Coordinates of C-alpha atoms in Angstrom, one line a residue:
X154 CA -14.8 25.4 -29.9
X155 CA -14.8 21.6 -30.2
X156 CA -16.6 20.0 -27.3
X157 CA -17.0 16.3 -26.2
X158 CA -19.8 14.1 -24.9
X159 CA -20.1 11.5 -22.1
X160 CA -19.7 8.8 -24.8
X161 CA -16.4 10.4 -25.8
X162 CA -15.2 10.3 -22.2
X163 CA -16.3 6.7 -21.8
X164 CA -14.3 5.8 -24.9
X165 CA -11.3 7.7 -23.6
X166 CA -11.5 5.7 -20.3
X167 CA -11.6 2.4 -22.2
X168 CA -8.9 3.2 -24.8
X169 CA -6.4 5.3 -22.8
X170 CA -7.0 5.2 -19.1
X171 CA -7.6 1.4 -18.8
X172 CA -4.4 0.8 -20.8
X173 CA -2.3 3.0 -18.6
X174 CA -3.9 1.4 -15.5
X175 CA -2.9 -2.1 -16.7
X176 CA 0.7 -1.1 -17.4
X177 CA 1.1 0.7 -14.1
X178 CA -0.5 -2.2 -12.2
X179 CA 2.1 -4.6 -13.8
X180 CA 5.0 -2.3 -12.9
X181 CA 3.7 -1.8 -9.3
X182 CA 3.5 -5.6 -9.0
X183 CA 7.2 -6.0 -10.1
X184 CA 8.4 -3.1 -7.9
X185 CA 6.5 -4.4 -4.9
X186 CA 8.1 -7.8 -5.1
X187 CA 11.6 -6.5 -5.4
X188 CA 11.3 -3.9 -2.6
X189 CA 9.5 -6.5 -0.4
X190 CA 12.5 -8.8 -0.8
X191 CA 15.0 -6.0 -0.1
X192 CA 13.2 -4.7 3.0
X193 CA 12.7 -8.2 4.4
X194 CA 16.5 -8.7 4.1
X195 CA 17.1 -5.4 5.8
X196 CA 14.7 -6.3 8.6
X197 CA 16.5 -9.6 9.2
X198 CA 19.7 -7.6 9.8
X199 CA 18.1 -4.6 11.7
X200 CA 14.7 -5.2 13.3
X201 CA 14.0 -1.4 13.5
X202 CA 13.2 -1.6 9.8
X203 CA 10.3 -3.7 8.7
X204 CA 9.4 -5.3 5.3
X205 CA 6.8 -3.2 3.3
X206 CA 4.6 -6.3 3.7
X207 CA 4.1 -5.1 7.3
X208 CA 3.0 -1.6 6.4
X209 CA -0.2 0.0 7.5
X210 CA -2.6 -2.2 9.5
X211 CA -0.3 -5.1 8.8
X212 CA 2.3 -3.5 11.1
X213 CA 3.4 -5.9 13.8
X214 CA 2.5 -3.3 16.5
X215 CA -1.2 -3.8 15.6
X216 CA -1.4 -7.5 16.4
X217 CA -3.3 -6.6 19.6
X218 CA -5.9 -4.4 17.8
X219 CA -7.9 -6.8 15.6
X220 CA -10.9 -4.4 15.5
X221 CA -8.9 -1.8 13.7
X222 CA -7.5 -4.3 11.2
X223 CA -10.9 -5.6 10.5
X224 CA -12.3 -2.1 9.9
X225 CA -9.6 -1.3 7.5
X226 CA -10.1 -4.6 5.6
X227 CA -13.8 -4.0 5.3
X228 CA -13.4 -0.5 3.9
X229 CA -10.9 -1.5 1.2
X230 CA -12.2 -5.0 0.3
X231 CA -12.1 -5.3 -3.4
X232 CA -11.2 -1.6 -3.9
X233 CA -7.5 -1.4 -3.5
X234 CA -5.0 -3.8 -5.1
X235 CA -1.8 -1.8 -4.1
X236 CA 0.2 -2.3 -1.0
X237 CA -0.7 0.7 1.3
X238 CA 3.0 1.6 1.4
X239 CA 3.2 2.4 -2.3
X240 CA 2.1 5.7 -3.7
X241 CA 2.2 6.1 -7.5
X242 CA 3.1 9.7 -8.2
X243 CA 3.5 9.2 -11.9
X244 CA 3.8 6.1 -14.2
X245 CA 7.5 6.0 -13.6
X246 CA 7.8 7.6 -10.1
X247 CA 6.8 5.8 -6.9
X248 CA 7.0 6.8 -3.3
X249 CA 7.3 3.8 -0.9
X250 CA 7.2 4.1 2.9
X251 CA 9.4 1.6 4.8
X252 CA 7.7 1.0 8.2
X253 CA 9.8 1.4 11.4
X254 CA 9.4 -0.9 14.4
X255 CA 10.0 -0.5 18.1
X256 CA 8.3 2.9 18.6
X257 CA 4.9 2.3 20.2
X258 CA 2.5 4.2 22.4
X259 CA 2.8 7.6 20.8
X260 CA 1.4 10.4 23.0
X261 CA 2.2 13.5 21.0
X262 CA 3.7 15.4 23.9
X263 CA 4.8 19.0 23.5
X264 CA 8.5 19.0 22.5
X265 CA 11.2 21.5 23.7
X266 CA 11.4 24.5 21.4
X267 CA 15.0 24.9 20.4
X268 CA 17.8 22.6 19.1
X269 CA 21.5 23.6 19.0
X270 CA 23.1 20.6 17.3
X271 CA 24.4 19.7 13.9
X272 CA 23.8 16.3 12.3
X273 CA 27.3 15.3 13.4
X274 CA 26.3 16.1 17.0
X275 CA 28.4 19.2 17.5
X276 CA 27.0 22.3 19.2
X277 CA 25.6 25.4 17.4
X278 CA 25.5 28.9 18.8
X279 CA 22.1 29.6 17.1
X280 CA 19.2 27.1 17.0
X281 CA 18.3 24.9 14.1
X282 CA 15.3 26.3 12.2
X283 CA 11.9 25.4 13.4
X284 CA 9.8 22.9 11.4
X285 CA 7.3 24.2 8.8
X286 CA 3.6 23.5 9.1
X287 CA 3.7 20.0 7.7
X288 CA 6.7 18.9 9.7
X289 CA 7.6 18.2 13.3
X290 CA 10.3 17.1 15.7
X291 CA 10.2 13.6 17.1
X292 CA 11.6 12.7 20.5
X293 CA 12.1 9.3 22.0
X294 CA 10.1 10.5 25.0
X295 CA 7.0 10.9 22.7
X296 CA 6.7 7.1 22.9
X297 CA 5.5 5.2 26.0
X298 CA 7.7 2.2 25.3
X299 CA 10.5 2.7 22.7
X300 CA 12.6 -0.4 22.2
X301 CA 16.2 -0.4 23.5
X302 CA 17.5 -0.5 19.9
X303 CA 16.4 3.1 19.4
X304 CA 18.7 4.3 22.2
X305 CA 21.4 4.5 19.6
X306 CA 23.7 7.5 18.7
X307 CA 23.5 6.4 15.1
X308 CA 19.8 7.3 15.1
X309 CA 19.4 10.0 17.8
X310 CA 20.9 13.2 19.1
X311 CA 20.0 14.6 22.5
X312 CA 16.8 12.5 22.7
X313 CA 15.6 13.4 19.2
X314 CA 15.1 10.7 16.5
X315 CA 16.8 12.4 13.6
X316 CA 15.4 11.6 10.2
X317 CA 18.7 12.1 8.3
X318 CA 20.5 9.7 10.6
X319 CA 17.7 7.1 10.3
X320 CA 18.0 7.4 6.5
X321 CA 21.7 7.1 6.6
X322 CA 21.5 3.8 8.5
X323 CA 18.8 2.5 6.1
X324 CA 20.8 3.5 3.0
X325 CA 23.8 1.5 4.1
X326 CA 21.6 -1.5 4.8
X327 CA 20.0 -1.1 1.4
X328 CA 23.3 -1.0 -0.5
X329 CA 24.4 -4.2 1.2
X330 CA 21.0 -5.9 0.6
X331 CA 20.9 -5.2 -3.1
X332 CA 24.1 -7.3 -3.4
X333 CA 23.0 -10.0 -0.9
X334 CA 19.7 -10.5 -2.7
X335 CA 21.4 -10.7 -6.1
X336 CA 19.5 -7.8 -7.4
X337 CA 22.3 -5.7 -8.8
X338 CA 21.0 -6.2 -12.4
X339 CA 17.5 -4.9 -11.4
X340 CA 18.1 -2.2 -8.7
X341 CA 20.6 0.6 -8.8
X342 CA 21.2 3.4 -6.3
X343 CA 20.5 6.9 -7.6
X344 CA 22.0 10.2 -6.3
X345 CA 20.0 11.2 -3.2
X346 CA 18.0 14.4 -3.1
X347 CA 18.2 15.8 0.4
X348 CA 17.5 13.0 2.8
X349 CA 15.5 10.8 0.4
X350 CA 16.9 7.5 -0.8
X351 CA 16.3 6.9 -4.5
X352 CA 16.7 3.8 -6.5
X353 CA 16.0 2.8 -10.2
X354 CA 14.1 -0.5 -10.5
X355 CA 14.0 -2.3 -13.8
X356 CA 10.6 -3.9 -14.5
X357 CA 9.1 -5.7 -17.5
X358 CA 7.4 -2.5 -18.6
X359 CA 9.8 0.3 -17.8
X360 CA 12.5 1.7 -15.5
X361 CA 10.8 3.0 -12.3
X362 CA 12.3 5.6 -10.0
X363 CA 11.5 4.7 -6.4
X364 CA 11.8 7.0 -3.4
X365 CA 12.2 4.9 -0.2
X366 CA 11.3 6.7 3.0
X367 CA 11.6 5.2 6.5
X368 CA 8.3 5.9 8.2
X369 CA 6.9 5.9 11.7
X370 CA 3.3 4.7 11.5
X371 CA 1.1 6.1 14.3
X372 CA -2.3 4.4 14.6
X373 CA -5.3 5.6 16.7
X374 CA -3.8 9.1 17.0
X375 CA -4.7 12.2 15.0
X376 CA -2.4 15.3 15.1
X377 CA -3.8 18.5 16.5
X378 CA -2.7 20.6 13.5
X379 CA -4.9 18.6 11.2
X380 CA -8.2 20.3 12.0
X381 CA -10.4 17.9 10.2
X382 CA -13.3 17.4 9.4
X383 CA -14.1 21.1 9.2
X384 CA -17.3 22.5 10.7
X385 CA -20.5 22.4 8.8
X386 CA -19.1 20.2 6.0
X387 CA -21.2 17.4 4.7
X388 CA -18.4 15.3 3.0
X389 CA -17.3 12.9 4.2
X390 CA -20.0 11.9 6.7
X391 CA -19.3 12.3 10.4
X392 CA -19.2 8.6 10.9
X393 CA -16.7 8.0 8.0
X394 CA -14.5 10.9 9.2
X395 CA -14.4 9.4 12.7
X396 CA -13.4 6.0 11.2
X397 CA -10.7 7.5 9.0
X398 CA -9.1 9.4 11.9
X399 CA -8.8 6.1 13.9
X400 CA -6.2 5.0 11.3
X401 CA -4.0 7.8 12.4
X402 CA -1.1 9.3 10.4
X403 CA 2.6 8.7 9.5
X404 CA 5.8 10.6 10.1
X405 CA 8.2 10.3 7.2
X406 CA 12.0 10.8 7.1
X407 CA 12.2 13.2 4.2
X408 CA 14.3 16.0 5.6
X409 CA 17.4 16.4 7.8
X410 CA 15.9 17.3 11.1
X411 CA 12.1 17.3 10.8
X412 CA 9.6 14.5 10.1
X413 CA 6.9 15.0 7.4
X414 CA 3.3 14.4 8.4
X415 CA 1.6 12.0 6.0
X416 CA -2.1 10.9 5.9
X417 CA -1.8 8.2 3.3
X418 CA -4.1 5.7 5.0
X419 CA -6.8 8.4 5.4
X420 CA -6.4 9.4 1.8
X421 CA -6.5 5.8 0.6
X422 CA -9.9 5.2 2.4
X423 CA -11.3 8.5 1.1
X424 CA -10.4 7.7 -2.5
X425 CA -11.5 4.1 -2.4
X426 CA -14.9 4.9 -1.1
X427 CA -15.5 8.1 -2.9
X428 CA -18.4 6.9 -5.2
X429 CA -20.5 5.0 -2.7
X430 CA -23.5 7.1 -3.8
X431 CA -23.0 6.1 -7.5
X432 CA -21.4 9.4 -8.6
X433 CA -18.6 9.8 -11.2
X434 CA -15.9 11.4 -9.0
X435 CA -13.4 8.6 -9.5
X436 CA -13.9 8.5 -13.3
X437 CA -13.3 12.3 -13.4
X438 CA -10.1 11.8 -11.5
X439 CA -8.9 9.1 -13.9
X440 CA -9.7 11.2 -17.0
X441 CA -7.9 14.3 -15.6
X442 CA -5.0 12.2 -14.4
X443 CA -4.6 10.7 -17.9
X444 CA -4.7 14.2 -19.5
X445 CA -2.1 15.4 -17.1
X446 CA 0.2 12.5 -17.8
X447 CA -0.3 12.6 -21.6
X448 CA -0.5 16.3 -22.4
X449 CA -0.2 18.9 -19.6
X450 CA 2.6 17.5 -17.5
X451 CA 4.3 14.4 -18.8
X452 CA 7.7 13.1 -17.8
X453 CA 9.3 11.2 -15.0
X454 CA 9.5 14.1 -12.5
X455 CA 6.3 16.1 -13.1
X456 CA 5.6 19.4 -11.3
X457 CA 2.0 18.2 -10.8
X458 CA 1.7 14.6 -9.5
X459 CA -1.2 12.3 -8.9
X460 CA -1.1 13.4 -5.3
X461 CA -1.9 17.0 -6.3
X462 CA -4.8 15.8 -8.3
X463 CA -6.1 13.6 -5.5
X464 CA -5.9 16.5 -3.1
X465 CA -7.8 18.7 -5.6
X466 CA -10.5 16.0 -5.9
X467 CA -11.0 15.9 -2.1
X468 CA -11.4 19.7 -1.9
X469 CA -13.9 19.5 -4.8
X470 CA -15.9 16.7 -3.1
X471 CA -16.1 18.8 0.0
X472 CA -17.4 21.8 -1.8
X473 CA -19.9 19.7 -3.9
X474 CA -21.0 17.0 -1.4
X475 CA -24.4 16.0 -3.0
X476 CA -24.9 13.0 -5.3
X477 CA -26.6 15.3 -7.8
X478 CA -23.4 17.3 -8.1
X479 CA -21.6 14.2 -9.6
X480 CA -24.0 12.9 -12.2
X481 CA -23.0 15.0 -15.2
X482 CA -19.8 13.2 -16.3
X483 CA -18.8 15.8 -18.8
X484 CA -19.6 18.8 -16.6
X485 CA -17.8 17.3 -13.7
X486 CA -14.6 16.7 -15.7
X487 CA -14.6 20.3 -16.9
X488 CA -15.2 21.6 -13.3
X489 CA -12.3 19.6 -12.0
X490 CA -10.0 20.9 -14.9
X491 CA -11.1 24.5 -14.2
X492 CA -10.2 24.1 -10.5
X493 CA -6.8 22.6 -11.4
X494 CA -6.2 25.5 -13.8
X495 CA -6.9 28.0 -11.0
X496 CA -4.6 26.2 -8.5
X497 CA -1.7 25.9 -11.0
X498 CA -2.1 29.5 -12.2
X499 CA -2.0 30.8 -8.7
X500 CA 0.7 28.4 -7.6
X501 CA -1.5 27.5 -4.6
X502 CA -3.0 24.2 -3.5
X503 CA -3.9 23.7 0.1
X504 CA -3.0 20.4 1.8
X505 CA -6.3 18.7 2.4
X506 CA -5.8 17.9 6.1
X507 CA -3.3 20.7 7.1
X508 CA -4.9 23.5 5.2
X509 CA -2.3 26.1 6.1
X510 CA 0.3 24.3 4.0
X511 CA 0.6 25.1 0.3
X512 CA 1.6 21.9 -1.6
X513 CA 3.0 24.1 -4.5
X514 CA 5.1 26.4 -2.3
X515 CA 8.4 25.0 -3.5
X516 CA 7.4 24.0 -7.0
X517 CA 9.1 25.4 -10.1
X518 CA 7.0 28.4 -11.0
X519 CA 8.0 28.4 -14.7
X520 CA 6.9 24.8 -15.0
X521 CA 3.6 25.6 -13.3
X522 CA 3.0 28.5 -15.7
X523 CA 3.7 26.2 -18.6
X524 CA 1.2 23.6 -17.3
X525 CA -1.4 26.4 -16.8
X526 CA -1.0 27.4 -20.4
X527 CA -1.6 23.8 -21.6
X528 CA -4.7 23.5 -19.4
X529 CA -6.0 26.8 -20.7
X530 CA -5.6 25.5 -24.3
X531 CA -7.5 22.4 -23.3
X532 CA -10.4 24.5 -21.8
X533 CA -10.6 26.5 -25.0
X534 CA -10.9 23.4 -27.2
X535 CA -11.5 20.3 -25.0
X536 CA -13.0 18.1 -27.7
X537 CA -9.7 18.1 -29.7
X538 CA -7.9 16.3 -26.9
X539 CA -10.6 13.8 -25.8
X540 CA -11.5 12.8 -29.4

């Protein structure tokens, strides 16, 4: 077996990881400018949709909460260059949340159990299926003060804000705005997958596929089903966990009837502050991500994304919370790869905040098995790949 050293890993970071990071950063910058212009144009026509410049703590609904904005800025100062709305799933696949406006004062009330309507509003004899563990219904009555614009049959049915209808309105605005902004040479609509709006964006580096998802941002509220932090866990600290929970969560319009729970702000803070004790967690994540993108799972639509790796890193940090557990760079990389191999082989990776949900539940099992074989080959001879 050919092994590798810490020096080999540092060279790998400099020669491979840093290059990829620079290329991705340039593409993110190009995509961000284009989508910012498009969403600003949409917002000027329909105030329910905001520009991505107003995502996260920049949301207009937080103007009266300066303490929360200040806390967020302090945590991420100098650590995160990306707009909080943008998630880079692979070098050529981005997920961008488009913030919604006019839904304030979320109170998380218990919703009625059954729905008997179709997306066109006609009645059903049997109820629509219940949401899975990472999804929920969303009613107008869940908000203390929804704006009058949301009392609209184009967005709601029987008091429910219906994601597919919200997406349909957004998609029509987007198609018009691409022409209005003179971006037809840079942005083209792709065939939708389910309720997700997809566009191809031409950048100076590559063509990027972007998934645009209307998103309700809920600050200062933590959902009950996210039982976190878990008892007797030492990572993150109690104080940091309390701070993270104050940033709340999102509800994303990714399916027809149900809203997807997202914890992107919490995840961003966890990842950005992950090596405060001087460990090598983030370097390990970068190395494993590069290996995934180059060798184990390349391509524009990978079965394992950066989000899966990030989740795996959080679980590993929770299991190994001490500084001394993250001093051996080589050993930590191998430990993370071994854990990834186990998850991919078993087709099972728990969501970090809603642990009853398996992130690989609907993944292509043949593709997962193929990735598992490639990771196993790496573990048999890791030095061949890093050298």
